[in-house]
PDB file of C-alpha atoms in Angstrom:
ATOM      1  CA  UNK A  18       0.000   0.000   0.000  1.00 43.00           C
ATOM      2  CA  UNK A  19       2.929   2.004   0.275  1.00 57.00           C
ATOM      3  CA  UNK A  20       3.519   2.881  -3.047  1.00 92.00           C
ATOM      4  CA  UNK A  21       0.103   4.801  -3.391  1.00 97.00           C
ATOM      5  CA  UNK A  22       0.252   8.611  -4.561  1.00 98.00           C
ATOM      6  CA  UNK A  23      -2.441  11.399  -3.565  1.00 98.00           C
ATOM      7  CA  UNK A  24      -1.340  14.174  -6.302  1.00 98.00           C
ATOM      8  CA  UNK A  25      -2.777  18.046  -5.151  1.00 97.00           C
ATOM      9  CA  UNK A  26      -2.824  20.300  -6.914  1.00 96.00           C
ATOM     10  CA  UNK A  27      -1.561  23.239  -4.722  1.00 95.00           C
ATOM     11  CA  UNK A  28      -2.418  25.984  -7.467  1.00 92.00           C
ATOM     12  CA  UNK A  29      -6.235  25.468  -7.427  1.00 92.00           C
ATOM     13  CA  UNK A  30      -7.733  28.541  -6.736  1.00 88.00           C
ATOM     14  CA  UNK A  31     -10.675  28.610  -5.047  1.00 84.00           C
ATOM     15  CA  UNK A  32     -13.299  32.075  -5.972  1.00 79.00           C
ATOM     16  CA  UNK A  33     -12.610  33.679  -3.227  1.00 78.00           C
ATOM     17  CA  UNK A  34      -8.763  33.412  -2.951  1.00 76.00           C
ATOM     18  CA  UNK A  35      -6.648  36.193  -4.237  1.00 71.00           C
ATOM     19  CA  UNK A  36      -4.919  36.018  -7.846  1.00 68.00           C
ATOM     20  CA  UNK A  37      -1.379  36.249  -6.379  1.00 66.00           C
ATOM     21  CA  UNK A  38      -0.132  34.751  -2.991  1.00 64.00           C
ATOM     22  CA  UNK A  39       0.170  30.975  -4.185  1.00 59.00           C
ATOM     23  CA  UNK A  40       0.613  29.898  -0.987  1.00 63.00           C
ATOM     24  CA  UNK A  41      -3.019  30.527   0.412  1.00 83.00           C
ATOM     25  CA  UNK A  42      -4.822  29.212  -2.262  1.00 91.00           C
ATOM     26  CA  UNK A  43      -7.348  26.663  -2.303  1.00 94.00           C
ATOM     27  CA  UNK A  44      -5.427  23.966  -3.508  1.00 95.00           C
ATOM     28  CA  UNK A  45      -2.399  24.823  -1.270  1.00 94.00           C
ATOM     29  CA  UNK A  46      -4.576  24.736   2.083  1.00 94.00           C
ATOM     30  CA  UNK A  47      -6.021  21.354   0.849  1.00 97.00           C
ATOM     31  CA  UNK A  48      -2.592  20.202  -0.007  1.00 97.00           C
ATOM     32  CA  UNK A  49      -1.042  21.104   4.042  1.00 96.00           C
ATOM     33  CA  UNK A  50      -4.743  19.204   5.316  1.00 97.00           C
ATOM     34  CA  UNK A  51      -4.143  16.027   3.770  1.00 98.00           C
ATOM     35  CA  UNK A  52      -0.801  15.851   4.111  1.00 98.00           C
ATOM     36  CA  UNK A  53      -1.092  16.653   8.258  1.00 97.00           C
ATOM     37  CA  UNK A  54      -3.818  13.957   8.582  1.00 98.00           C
ATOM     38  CA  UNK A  55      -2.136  11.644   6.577  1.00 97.00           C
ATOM     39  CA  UNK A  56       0.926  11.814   8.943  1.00 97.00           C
ATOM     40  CA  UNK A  57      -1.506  11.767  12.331  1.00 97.00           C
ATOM     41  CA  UNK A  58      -3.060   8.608  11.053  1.00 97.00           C
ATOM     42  CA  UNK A  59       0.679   7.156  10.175  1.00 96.00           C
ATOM     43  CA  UNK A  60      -1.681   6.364   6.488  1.00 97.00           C
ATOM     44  CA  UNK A  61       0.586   4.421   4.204  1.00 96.00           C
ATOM     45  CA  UNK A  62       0.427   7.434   1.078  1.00 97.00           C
ATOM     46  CA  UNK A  63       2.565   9.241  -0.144  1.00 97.00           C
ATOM     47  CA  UNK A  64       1.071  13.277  -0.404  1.00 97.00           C
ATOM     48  CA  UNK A  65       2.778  15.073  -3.193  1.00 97.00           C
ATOM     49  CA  UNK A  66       1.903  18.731  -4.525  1.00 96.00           C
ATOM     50  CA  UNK A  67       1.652  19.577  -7.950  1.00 96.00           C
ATOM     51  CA  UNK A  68       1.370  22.276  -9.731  1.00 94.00           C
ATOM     52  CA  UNK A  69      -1.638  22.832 -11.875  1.00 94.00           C
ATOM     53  CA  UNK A  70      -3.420  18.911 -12.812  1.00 96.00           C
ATOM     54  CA  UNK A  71      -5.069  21.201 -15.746  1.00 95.00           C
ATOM     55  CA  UNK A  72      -8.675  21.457 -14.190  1.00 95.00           C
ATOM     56  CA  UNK A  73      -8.439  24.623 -13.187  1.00 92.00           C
ATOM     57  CA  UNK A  74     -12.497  24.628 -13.469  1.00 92.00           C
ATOM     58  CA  UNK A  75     -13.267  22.611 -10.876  1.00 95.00           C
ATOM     59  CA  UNK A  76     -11.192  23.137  -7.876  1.00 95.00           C
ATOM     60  CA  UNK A  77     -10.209  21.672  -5.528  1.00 96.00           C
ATOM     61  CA  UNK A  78      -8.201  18.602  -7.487  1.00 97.00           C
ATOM     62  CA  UNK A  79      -6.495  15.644  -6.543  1.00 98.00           C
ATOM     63  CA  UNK A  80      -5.407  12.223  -8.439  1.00 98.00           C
ATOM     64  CA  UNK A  81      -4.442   9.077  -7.450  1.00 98.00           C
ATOM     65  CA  UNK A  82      -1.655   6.798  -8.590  1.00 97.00           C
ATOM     66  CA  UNK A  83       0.498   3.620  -7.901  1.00 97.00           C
ATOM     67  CA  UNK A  84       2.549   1.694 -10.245  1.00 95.00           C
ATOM     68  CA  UNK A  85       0.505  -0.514 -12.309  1.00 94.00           C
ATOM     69  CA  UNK A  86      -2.551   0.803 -11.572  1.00 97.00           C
ATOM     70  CA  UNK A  87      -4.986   3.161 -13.370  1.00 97.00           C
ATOM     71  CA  UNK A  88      -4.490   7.036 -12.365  1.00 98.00           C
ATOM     72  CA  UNK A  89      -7.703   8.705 -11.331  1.00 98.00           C
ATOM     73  CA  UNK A  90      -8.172  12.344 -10.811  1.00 98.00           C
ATOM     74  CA  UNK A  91     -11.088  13.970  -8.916  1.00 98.00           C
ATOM     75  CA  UNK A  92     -12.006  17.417  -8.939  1.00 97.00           C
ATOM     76  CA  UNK A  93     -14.757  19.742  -6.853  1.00 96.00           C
ATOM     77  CA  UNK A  94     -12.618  19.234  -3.533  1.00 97.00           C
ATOM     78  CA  UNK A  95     -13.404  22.118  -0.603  1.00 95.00           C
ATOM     79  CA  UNK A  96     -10.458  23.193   1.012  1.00 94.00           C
ATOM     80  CA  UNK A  97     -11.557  22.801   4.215  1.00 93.00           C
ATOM     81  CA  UNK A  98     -13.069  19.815   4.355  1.00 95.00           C
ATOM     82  CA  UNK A  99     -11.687  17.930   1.521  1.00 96.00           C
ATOM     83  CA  UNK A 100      -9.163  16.063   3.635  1.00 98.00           C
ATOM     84  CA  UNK A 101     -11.122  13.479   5.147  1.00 97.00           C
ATOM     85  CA  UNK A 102     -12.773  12.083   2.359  1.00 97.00           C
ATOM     86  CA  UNK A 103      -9.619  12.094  -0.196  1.00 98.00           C
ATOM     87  CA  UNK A 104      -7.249   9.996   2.092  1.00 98.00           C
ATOM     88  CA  UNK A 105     -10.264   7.930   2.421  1.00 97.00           C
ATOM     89  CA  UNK A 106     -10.581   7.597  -0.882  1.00 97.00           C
ATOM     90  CA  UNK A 107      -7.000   7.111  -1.427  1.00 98.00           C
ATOM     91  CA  UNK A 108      -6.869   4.020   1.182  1.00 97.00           C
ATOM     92  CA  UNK A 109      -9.240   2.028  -0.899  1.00 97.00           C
ATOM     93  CA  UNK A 110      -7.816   2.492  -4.104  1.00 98.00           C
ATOM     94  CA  UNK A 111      -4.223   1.111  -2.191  1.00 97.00           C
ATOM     95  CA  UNK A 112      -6.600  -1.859  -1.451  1.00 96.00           C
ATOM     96  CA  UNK A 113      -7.657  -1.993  -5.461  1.00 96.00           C
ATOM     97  CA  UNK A 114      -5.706  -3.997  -6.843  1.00 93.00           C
ATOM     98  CA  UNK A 115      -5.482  -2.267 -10.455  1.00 95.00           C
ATOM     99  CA  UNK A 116      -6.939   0.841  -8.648  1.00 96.00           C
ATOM    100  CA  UNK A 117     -10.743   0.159  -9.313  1.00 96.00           C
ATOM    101  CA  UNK A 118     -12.466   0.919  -6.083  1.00 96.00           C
ATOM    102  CA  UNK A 119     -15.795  -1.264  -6.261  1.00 95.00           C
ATOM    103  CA  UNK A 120     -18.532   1.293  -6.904  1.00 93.00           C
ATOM    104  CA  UNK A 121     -20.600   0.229  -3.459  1.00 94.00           C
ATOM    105  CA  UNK A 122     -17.948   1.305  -1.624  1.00 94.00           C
ATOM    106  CA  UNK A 123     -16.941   4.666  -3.703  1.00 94.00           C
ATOM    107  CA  UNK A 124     -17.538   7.430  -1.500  1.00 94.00           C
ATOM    108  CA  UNK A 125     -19.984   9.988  -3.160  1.00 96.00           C
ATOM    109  CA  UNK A 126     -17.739  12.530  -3.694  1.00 96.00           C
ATOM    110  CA  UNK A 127     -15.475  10.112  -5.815  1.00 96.00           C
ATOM    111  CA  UNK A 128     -18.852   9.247  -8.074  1.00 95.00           C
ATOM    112  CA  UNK A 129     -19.208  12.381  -8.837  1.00 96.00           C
ATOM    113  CA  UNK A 130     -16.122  14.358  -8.820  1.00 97.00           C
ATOM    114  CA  UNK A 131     -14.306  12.190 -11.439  1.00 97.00           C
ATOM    115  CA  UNK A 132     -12.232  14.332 -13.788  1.00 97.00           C
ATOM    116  CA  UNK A 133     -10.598  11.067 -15.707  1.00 98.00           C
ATOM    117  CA  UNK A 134      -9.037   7.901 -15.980  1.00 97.00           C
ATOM    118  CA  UNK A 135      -5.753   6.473 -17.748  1.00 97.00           C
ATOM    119  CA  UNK A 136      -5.029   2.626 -17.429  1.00 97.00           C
ATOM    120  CA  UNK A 137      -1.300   1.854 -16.802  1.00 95.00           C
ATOM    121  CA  UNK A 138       1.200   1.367 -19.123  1.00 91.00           C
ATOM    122  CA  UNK A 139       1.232  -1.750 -20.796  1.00 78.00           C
ATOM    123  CA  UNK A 140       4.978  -3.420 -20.955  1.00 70.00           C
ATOM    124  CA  UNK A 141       6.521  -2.505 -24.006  1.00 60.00           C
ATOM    125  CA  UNK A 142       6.751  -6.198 -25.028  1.00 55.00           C
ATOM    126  CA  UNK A 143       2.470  -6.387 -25.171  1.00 51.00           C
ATOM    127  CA  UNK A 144       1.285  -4.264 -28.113  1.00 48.00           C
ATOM    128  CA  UNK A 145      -2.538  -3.703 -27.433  1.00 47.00           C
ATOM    129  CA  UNK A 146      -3.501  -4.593 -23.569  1.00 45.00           C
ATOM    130  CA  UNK A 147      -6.613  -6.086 -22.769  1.00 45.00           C
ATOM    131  CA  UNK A 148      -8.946  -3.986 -22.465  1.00 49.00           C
ATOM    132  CA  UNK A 149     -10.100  -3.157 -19.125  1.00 47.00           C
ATOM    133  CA  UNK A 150     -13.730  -2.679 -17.466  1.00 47.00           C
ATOM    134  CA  UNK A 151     -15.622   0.180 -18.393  1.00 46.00           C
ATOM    135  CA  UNK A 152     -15.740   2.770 -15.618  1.00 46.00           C
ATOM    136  CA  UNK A 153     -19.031   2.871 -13.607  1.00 42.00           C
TER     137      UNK A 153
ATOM    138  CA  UNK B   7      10.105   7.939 -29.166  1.00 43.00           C
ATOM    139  CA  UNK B   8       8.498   4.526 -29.378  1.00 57.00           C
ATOM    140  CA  UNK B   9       7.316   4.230 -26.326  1.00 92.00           C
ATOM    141  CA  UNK B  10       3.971   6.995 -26.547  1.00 97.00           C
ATOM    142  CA  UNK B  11       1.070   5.366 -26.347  1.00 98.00           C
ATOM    143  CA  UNK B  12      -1.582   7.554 -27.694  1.00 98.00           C
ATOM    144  CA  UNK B  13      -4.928   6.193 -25.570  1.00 98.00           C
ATOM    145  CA  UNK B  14      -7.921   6.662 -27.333  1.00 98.00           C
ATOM    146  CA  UNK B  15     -11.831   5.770 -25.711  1.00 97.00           C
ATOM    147  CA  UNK B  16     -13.214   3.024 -27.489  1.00 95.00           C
ATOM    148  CA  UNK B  17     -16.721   3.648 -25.702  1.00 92.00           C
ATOM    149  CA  UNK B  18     -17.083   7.512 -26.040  1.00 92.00           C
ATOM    150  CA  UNK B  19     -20.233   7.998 -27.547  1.00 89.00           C
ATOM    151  CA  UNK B  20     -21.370  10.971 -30.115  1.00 84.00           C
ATOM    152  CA  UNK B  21     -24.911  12.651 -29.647  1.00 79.00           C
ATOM    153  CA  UNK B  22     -26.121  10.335 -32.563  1.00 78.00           C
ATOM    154  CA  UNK B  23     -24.433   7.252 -31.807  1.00 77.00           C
ATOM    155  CA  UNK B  24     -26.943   4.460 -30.581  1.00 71.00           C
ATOM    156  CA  UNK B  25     -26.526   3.451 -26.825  1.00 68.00           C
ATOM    157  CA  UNK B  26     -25.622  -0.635 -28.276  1.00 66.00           C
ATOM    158  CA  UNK B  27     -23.619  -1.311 -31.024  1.00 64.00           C
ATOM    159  CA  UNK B  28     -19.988  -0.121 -29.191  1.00 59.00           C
ATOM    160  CA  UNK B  29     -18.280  -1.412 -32.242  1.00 63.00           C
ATOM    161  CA  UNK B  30     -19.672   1.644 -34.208  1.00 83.00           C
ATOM    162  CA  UNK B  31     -19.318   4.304 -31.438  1.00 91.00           C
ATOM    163  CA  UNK B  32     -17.437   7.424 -32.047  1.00 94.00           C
ATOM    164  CA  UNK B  33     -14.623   6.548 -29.596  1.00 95.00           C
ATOM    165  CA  UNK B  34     -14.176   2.984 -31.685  1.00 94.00           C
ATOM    166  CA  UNK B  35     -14.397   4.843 -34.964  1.00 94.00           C
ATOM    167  CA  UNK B  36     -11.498   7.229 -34.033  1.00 97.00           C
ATOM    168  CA  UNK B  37      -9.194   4.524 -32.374  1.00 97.00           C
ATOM    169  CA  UNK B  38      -9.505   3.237 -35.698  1.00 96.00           C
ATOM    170  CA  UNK B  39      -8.977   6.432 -37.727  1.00 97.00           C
ATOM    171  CA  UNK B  40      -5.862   7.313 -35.609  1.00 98.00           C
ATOM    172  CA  UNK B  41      -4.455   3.319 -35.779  1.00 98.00           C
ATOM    173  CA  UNK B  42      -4.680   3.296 -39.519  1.00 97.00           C
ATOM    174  CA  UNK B  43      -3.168   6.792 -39.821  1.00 98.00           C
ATOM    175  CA  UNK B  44      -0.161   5.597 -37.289  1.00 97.00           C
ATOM    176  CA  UNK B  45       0.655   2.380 -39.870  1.00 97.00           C
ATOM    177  CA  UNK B  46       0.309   4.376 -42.727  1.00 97.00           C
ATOM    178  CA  UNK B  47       2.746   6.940 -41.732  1.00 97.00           C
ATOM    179  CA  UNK B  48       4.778   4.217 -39.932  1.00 96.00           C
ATOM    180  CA  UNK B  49       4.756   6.083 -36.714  1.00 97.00           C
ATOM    181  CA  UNK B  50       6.368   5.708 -33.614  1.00 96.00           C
ATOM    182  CA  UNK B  51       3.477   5.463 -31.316  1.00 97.00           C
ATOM    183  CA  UNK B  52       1.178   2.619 -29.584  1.00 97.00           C
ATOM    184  CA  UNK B  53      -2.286   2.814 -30.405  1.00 97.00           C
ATOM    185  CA  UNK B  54      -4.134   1.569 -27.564  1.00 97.00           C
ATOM    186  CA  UNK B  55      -8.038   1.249 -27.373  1.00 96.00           C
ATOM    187  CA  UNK B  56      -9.559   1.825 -23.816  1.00 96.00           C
ATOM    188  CA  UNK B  57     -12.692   1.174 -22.242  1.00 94.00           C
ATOM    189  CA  UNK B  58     -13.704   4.881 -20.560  1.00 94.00           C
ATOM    190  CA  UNK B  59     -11.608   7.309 -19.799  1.00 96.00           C
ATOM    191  CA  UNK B  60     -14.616   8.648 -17.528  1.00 95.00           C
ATOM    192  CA  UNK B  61     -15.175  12.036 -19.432  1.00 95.00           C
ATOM    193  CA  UNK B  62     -18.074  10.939 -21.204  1.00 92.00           C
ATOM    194  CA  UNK B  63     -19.351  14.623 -21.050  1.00 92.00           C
ATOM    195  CA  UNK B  64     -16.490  15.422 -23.600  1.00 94.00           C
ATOM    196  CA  UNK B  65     -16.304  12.798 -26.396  1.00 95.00           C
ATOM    197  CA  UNK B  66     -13.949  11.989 -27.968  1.00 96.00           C
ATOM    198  CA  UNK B  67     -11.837  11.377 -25.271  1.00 97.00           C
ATOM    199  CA  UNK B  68      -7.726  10.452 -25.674  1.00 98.00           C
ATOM    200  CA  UNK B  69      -4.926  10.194 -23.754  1.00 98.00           C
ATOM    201  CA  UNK B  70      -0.832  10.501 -24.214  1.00 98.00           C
ATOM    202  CA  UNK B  71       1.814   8.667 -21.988  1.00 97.00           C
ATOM    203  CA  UNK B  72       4.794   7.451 -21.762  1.00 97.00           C
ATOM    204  CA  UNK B  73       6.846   5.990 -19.273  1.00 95.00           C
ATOM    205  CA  UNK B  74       8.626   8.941 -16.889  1.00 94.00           C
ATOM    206  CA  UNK B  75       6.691  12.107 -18.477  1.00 97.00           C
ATOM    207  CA  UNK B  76       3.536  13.844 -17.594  1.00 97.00           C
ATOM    208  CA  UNK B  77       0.071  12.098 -18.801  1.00 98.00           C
ATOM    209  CA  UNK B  78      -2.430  14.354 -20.233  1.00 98.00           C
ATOM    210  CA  UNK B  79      -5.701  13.640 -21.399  1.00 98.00           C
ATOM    211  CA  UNK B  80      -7.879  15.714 -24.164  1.00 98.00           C
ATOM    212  CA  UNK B  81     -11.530  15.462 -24.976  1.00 97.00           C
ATOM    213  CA  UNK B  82     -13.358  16.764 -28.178  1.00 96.00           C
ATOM    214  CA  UNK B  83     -12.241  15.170 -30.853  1.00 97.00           C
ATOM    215  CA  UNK B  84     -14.365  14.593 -33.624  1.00 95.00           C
ATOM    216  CA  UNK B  85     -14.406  11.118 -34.730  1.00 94.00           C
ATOM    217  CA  UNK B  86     -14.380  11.615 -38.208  1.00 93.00           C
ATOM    218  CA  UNK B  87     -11.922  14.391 -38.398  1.00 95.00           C
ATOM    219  CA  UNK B  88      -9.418  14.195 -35.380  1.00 96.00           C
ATOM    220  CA  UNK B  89      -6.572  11.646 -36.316  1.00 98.00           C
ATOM    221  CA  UNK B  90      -4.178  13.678 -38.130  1.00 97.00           C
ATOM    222  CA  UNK B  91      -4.571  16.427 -34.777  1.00 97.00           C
ATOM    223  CA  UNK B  92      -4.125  13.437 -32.360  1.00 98.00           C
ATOM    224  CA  UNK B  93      -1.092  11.969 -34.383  1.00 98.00           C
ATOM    225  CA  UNK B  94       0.640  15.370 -34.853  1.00 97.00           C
ATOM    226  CA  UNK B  95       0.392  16.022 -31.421  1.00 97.00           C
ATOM    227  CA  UNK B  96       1.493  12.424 -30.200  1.00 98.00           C
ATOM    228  CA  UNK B  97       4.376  13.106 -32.466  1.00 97.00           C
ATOM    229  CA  UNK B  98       4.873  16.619 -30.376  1.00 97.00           C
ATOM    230  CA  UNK B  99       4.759  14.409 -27.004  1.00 98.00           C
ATOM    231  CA  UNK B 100       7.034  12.057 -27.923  1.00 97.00           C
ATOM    232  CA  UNK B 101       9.713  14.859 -28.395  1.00 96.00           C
ATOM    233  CA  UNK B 102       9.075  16.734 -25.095  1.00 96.00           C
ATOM    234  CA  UNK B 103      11.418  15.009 -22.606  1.00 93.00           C
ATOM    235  CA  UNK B 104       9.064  15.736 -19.999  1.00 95.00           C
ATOM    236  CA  UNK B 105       5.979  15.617 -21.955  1.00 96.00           C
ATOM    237  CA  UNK B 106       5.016  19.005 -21.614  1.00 96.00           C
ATOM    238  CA  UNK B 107       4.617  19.971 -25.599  1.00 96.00           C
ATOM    239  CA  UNK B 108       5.930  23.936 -25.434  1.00 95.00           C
ATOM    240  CA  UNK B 109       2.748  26.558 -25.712  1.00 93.00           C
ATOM    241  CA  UNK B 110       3.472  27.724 -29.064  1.00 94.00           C
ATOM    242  CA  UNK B 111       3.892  24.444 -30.732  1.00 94.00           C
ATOM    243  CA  UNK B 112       0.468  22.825 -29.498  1.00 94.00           C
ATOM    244  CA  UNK B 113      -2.548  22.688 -31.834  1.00 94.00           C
ATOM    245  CA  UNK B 114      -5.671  24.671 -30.765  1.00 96.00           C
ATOM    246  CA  UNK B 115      -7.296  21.674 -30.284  1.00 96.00           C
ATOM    247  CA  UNK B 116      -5.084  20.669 -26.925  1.00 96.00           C
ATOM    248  CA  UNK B 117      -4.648  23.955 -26.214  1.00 95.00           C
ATOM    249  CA  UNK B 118      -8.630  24.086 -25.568  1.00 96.00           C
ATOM    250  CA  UNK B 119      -9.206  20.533 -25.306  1.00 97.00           C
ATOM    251  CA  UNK B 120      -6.763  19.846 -22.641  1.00 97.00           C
ATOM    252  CA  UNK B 121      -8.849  17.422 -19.722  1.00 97.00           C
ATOM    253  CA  UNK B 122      -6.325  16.926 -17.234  1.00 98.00           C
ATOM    254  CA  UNK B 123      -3.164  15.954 -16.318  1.00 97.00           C
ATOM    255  CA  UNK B 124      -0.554  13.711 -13.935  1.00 97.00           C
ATOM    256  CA  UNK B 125       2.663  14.079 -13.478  1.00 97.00           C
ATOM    257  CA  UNK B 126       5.054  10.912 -13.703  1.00 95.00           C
ATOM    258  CA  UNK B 127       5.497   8.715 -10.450  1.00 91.00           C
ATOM    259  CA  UNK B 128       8.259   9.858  -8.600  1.00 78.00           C
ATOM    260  CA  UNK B 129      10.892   7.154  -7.553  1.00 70.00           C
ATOM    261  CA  UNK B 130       9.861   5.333  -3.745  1.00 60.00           C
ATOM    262  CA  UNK B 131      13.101   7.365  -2.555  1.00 55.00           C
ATOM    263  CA  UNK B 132      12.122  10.228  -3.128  1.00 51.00           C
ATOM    264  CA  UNK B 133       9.305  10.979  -0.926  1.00 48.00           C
ATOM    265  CA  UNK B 134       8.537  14.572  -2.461  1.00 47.00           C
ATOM    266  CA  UNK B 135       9.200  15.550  -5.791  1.00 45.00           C
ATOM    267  CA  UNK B 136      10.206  19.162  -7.235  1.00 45.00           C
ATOM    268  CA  UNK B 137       7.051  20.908  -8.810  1.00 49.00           C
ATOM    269  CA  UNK B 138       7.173  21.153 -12.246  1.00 47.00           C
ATOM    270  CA  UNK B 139       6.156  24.411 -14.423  1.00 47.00           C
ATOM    271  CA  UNK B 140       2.445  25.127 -14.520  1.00 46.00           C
ATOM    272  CA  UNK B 141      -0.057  24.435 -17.412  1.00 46.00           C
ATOM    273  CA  UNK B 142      -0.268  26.939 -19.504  1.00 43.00           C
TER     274      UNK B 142
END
């Protein structure tokens, strides 16, 4: 489980957060809560920021990613109370083992804030992977 | 430069496609377009069909990767129309070290069509990576 990413993306802006002063934006403040409740729980991710995932539209934005396993990203995160849910979300895709949480146990917020998928890269010995399920 | 894989959604679905029939769906239509284009031109991409990309709001829906660069995925593609764009700018990936195709060279159509993006894994020992540049 180890090996599981949360990407933020610490230049989200949320509409109420000034154009300059990077460091208080949306995405930022989201970023320093998961991170800081990821390290009180001792959870088994790694929290990385990034800047700009390209959905600047619907901030607050965070993906998820592992070796082998599909990369999701989510969008429509609050700040505030974002935290919570994401390093929820990001335990049960380390318990995926491709990185398809079962839709039952998706939290909501996952249903509906998905941004978009990529499958991993096949070895460059296979040609055309399988293809995988569709996306629920 | 072998190693892009140019992801297309085999299950994206234009506003006149029928809900059955995923063989003739716009998604399957333009993973064939861009395929065909790739061996005629003897390319040096991967053409790799995928079931959802989850942005079925923005069909069609592709995605470049390649191992140790940025993914980025684009929607709006028209099925009949959008191979030689996709191809061109596959061919643009594949010569950005990083992945990140320079402003002035992209097309319009990832310039506006630009979904989202991930940056590569980091390696496990290195628990926080530098940021990279911002989208533009």
């Amino acid at each position: 489980m180890a090996d599981t990413t949360i990407h933020i993306c610490v230049t989200c802006r949320a509409a109420e957060d000034p154009l300059e002063a990077e460091q208080g934006r949306a995405g930022a403040r989201l970023h320093k809560a998961v991170a800081d409740l990821a390290a009180a729980r001792g959870a088994p991710v790694r929290v990385v920021g990034v800047e700009c995932l390209s959905v600047c539209k619907r901030p607050c934005t965070v993906g998820f990613a592992a070796p082998g396993k599909w990369t999701y990203v989510y969008g429509d995160f609050p700040a505030e109370t974002g935290a919570d849910t994401i390093l929820a979300g990001a335990l049960l895709y380390a318990e995926a083992g491709d990185g398809l949480i079962p839709w039952k146990q998706r939290p909501d917020a996952l249903k509906k804030g998905v941004v978009a998928r990529t499958p991993p890269l096949a070895p460059a010995s296979s040609p055309v992977p399988p293809l995988a399920e569709a996306a629920e």
